[in-house]
XYZ file of C-alpha atoms in Angstrom:
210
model
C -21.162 0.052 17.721
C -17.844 0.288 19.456
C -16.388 3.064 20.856
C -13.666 3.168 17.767
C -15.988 2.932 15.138
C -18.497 5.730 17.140
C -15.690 8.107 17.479
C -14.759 8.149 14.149
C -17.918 8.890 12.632
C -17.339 12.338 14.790
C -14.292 13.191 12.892
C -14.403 16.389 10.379
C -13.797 16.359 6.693
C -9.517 17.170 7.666
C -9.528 15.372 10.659
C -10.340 12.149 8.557
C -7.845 13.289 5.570
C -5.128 13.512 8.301
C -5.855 9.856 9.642
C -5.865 8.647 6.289
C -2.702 9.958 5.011
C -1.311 7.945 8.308
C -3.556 4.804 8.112
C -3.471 4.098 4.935
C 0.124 3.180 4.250
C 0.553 1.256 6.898
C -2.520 -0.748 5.043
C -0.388 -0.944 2.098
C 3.271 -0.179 1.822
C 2.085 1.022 -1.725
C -0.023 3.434 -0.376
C 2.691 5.140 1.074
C 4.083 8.876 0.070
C 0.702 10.152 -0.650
C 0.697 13.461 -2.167
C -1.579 15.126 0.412
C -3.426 18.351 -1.651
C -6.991 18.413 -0.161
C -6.231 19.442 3.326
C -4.645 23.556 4.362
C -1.459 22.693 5.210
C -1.224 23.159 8.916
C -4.777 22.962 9.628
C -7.617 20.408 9.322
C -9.293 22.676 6.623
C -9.950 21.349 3.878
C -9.921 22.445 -0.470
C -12.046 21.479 -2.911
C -10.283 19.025 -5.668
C -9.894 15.682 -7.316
C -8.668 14.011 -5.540
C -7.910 14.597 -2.345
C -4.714 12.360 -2.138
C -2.557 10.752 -4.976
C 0.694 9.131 -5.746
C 1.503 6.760 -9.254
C 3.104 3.743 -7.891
C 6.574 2.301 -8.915
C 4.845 -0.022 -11.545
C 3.210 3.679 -13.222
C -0.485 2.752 -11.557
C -2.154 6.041 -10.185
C -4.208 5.982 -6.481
C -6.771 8.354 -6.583
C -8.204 8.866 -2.883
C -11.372 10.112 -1.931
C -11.850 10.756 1.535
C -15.580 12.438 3.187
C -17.684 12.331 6.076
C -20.456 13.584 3.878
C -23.293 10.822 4.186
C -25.697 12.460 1.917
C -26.700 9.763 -0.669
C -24.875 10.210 -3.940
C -21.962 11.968 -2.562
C -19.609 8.583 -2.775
C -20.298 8.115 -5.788
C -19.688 11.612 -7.271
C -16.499 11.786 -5.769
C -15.697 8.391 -7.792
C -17.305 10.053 -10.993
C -14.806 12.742 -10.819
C -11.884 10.708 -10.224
C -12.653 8.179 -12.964
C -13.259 11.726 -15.231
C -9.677 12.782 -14.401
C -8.341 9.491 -15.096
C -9.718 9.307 -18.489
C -8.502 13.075 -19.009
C -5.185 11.883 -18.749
C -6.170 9.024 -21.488
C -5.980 6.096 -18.676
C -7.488 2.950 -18.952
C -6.721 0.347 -16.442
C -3.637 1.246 -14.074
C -5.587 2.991 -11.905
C -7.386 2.190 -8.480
C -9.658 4.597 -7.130
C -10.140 4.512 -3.398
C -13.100 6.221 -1.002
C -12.359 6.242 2.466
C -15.115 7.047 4.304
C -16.169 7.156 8.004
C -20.018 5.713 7.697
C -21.257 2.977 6.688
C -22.552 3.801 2.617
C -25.504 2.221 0.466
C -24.986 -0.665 -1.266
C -26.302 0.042 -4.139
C -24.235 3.200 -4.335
C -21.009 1.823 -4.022
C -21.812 -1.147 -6.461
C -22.355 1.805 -8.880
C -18.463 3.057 -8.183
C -17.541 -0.293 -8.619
C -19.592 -0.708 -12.216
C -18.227 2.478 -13.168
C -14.740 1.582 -12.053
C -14.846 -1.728 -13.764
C -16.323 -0.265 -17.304
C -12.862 1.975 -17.242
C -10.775 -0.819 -16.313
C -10.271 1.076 -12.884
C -9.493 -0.758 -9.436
C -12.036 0.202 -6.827
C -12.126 -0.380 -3.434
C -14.242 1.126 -0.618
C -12.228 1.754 3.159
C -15.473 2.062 5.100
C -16.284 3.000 8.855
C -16.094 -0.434 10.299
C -12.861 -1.400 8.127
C -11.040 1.838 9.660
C -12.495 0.406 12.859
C -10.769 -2.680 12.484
C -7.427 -1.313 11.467
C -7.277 1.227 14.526
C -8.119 -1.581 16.948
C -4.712 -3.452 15.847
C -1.990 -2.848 18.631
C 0.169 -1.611 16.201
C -2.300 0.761 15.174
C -3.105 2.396 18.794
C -1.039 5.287 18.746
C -2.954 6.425 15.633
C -6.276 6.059 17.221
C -5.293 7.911 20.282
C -4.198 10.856 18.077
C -7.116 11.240 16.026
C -9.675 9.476 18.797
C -8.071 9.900 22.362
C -8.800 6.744 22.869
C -5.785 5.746 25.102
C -4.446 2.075 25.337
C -3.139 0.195 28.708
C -0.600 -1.276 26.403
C 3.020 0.128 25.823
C 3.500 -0.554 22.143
C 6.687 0.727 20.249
C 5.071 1.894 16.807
C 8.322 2.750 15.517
C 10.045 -1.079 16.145
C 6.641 -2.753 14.627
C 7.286 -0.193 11.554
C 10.697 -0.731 11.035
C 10.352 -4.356 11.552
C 7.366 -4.719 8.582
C 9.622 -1.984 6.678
C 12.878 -4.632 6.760
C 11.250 -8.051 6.746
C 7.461 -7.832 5.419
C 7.858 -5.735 2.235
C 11.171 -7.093 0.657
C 8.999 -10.361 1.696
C 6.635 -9.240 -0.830
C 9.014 -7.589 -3.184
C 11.141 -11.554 -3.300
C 7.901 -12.866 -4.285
C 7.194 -10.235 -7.171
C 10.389 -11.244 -8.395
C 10.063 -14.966 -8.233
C 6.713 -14.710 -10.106
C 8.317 -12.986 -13.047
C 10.865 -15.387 -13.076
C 8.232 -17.849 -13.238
C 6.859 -16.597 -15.894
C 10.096 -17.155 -18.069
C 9.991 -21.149 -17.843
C 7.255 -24.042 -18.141
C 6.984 -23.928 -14.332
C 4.722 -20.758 -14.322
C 2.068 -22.662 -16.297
C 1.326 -24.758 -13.276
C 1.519 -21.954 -10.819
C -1.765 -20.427 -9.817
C -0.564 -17.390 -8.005
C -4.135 -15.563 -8.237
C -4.018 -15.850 -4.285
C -0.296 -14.547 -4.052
C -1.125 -11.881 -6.189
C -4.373 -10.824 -4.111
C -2.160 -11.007 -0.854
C 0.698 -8.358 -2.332
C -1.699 -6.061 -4.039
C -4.787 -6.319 -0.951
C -2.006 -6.517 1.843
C -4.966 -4.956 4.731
C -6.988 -7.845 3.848
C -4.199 -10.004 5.430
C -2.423 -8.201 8.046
């Protein structure tokens, strides 16, 4: 275990909340303008509700975010039970991902029962575990985050705010061009010979790739 990933599992329940609303969209420019109501504002207290972060996306799919440092078994998974239970209150099916951002390492077996349960309501799921978080701090652009919240301090003089602005400019309207050219794809006979299941996974999974 490095010292990233060991740190982090020492976080508290707001302490984590407050990395993820930072981490997370610069994981995913759709992930970005969370709607932040489990933490006290101005503290790292945090309020009981489903879910602890939110936002409906531009193309009307809802993000529900769980975040815990709870490693008692079941709790993953009843945080996902009572997102997918507000989801269905509001009569959706499908356009929805569900997300559980955690700072440990969970059971197997539990999280492939989010992802069943996900899956039978048409729900996205996807688990941001310990060593993922890990991975995403240890980035240089990433550094300044993971001195905040870890005080682990880097030798390295990175400029957050030009690497931001830079992926802001170039990489998303990248990704936006490429939306566009697969719907106009789909209009002629070309998009029946274009297998853009891997394009697709790279705009909509963007951490996987960065």
């Amino acid at each position: 275990m490095d010292k990233t990933e060991y740190i982090l599992k020492s976080l508290s329940g707001g302490e984590l909340q407050r990395l993820a609303c930072e981490l997370l969209p610069r994981m995913n420019h759709e992930w970005g303008d969370l709607i932040h109501n489990g933490i006290v504002e101005g503290t790292t207290k945090t309020r009981k509700g489903t879910p602890d972060m939110w936002k409906e996306s531009k193309e009307g799919v809802l993000i529900y975010i769980q975040v815990t440092t709870d490693s008692k078994p079941g709790k993953i998974l009843k945080d996902i039970q009572a997102s997918v239970s507000k989801l269905r209150e509001q009569g959706r099916m499908g356009n929805a991902v569900c997300i559980a951002f955690v700072n440990m390492e969970p059971d197997a077996k539990e999280i492939q029962l989010c992802s069943s349960l996900c899956n039978d309501n048409k729900f996205e799921f996807e688990l941001i575990n310990n060593s993922k978080i890990t991975r995403a701090l240890d980035q240089s652009h990433n550094h300044d985050l993971r001195e905040k919240f870890l005080g682990i301090r880097t030798d390295h003089n990175i400029h957050i705010s030009t690497i931001m602005t830079r992926k802001k400019d170039l990489y998303i309207p990248l990704i936006e061009d490429v939306i566009k050219l697969i719907e106009e794809c789909k209009r002629s006979d070309l998009y029946s010979k274009l297998n853009d299941t891997f394009i697709q996974e790279v705009i909509q999974k963007q951490y996987k790739y960065e």
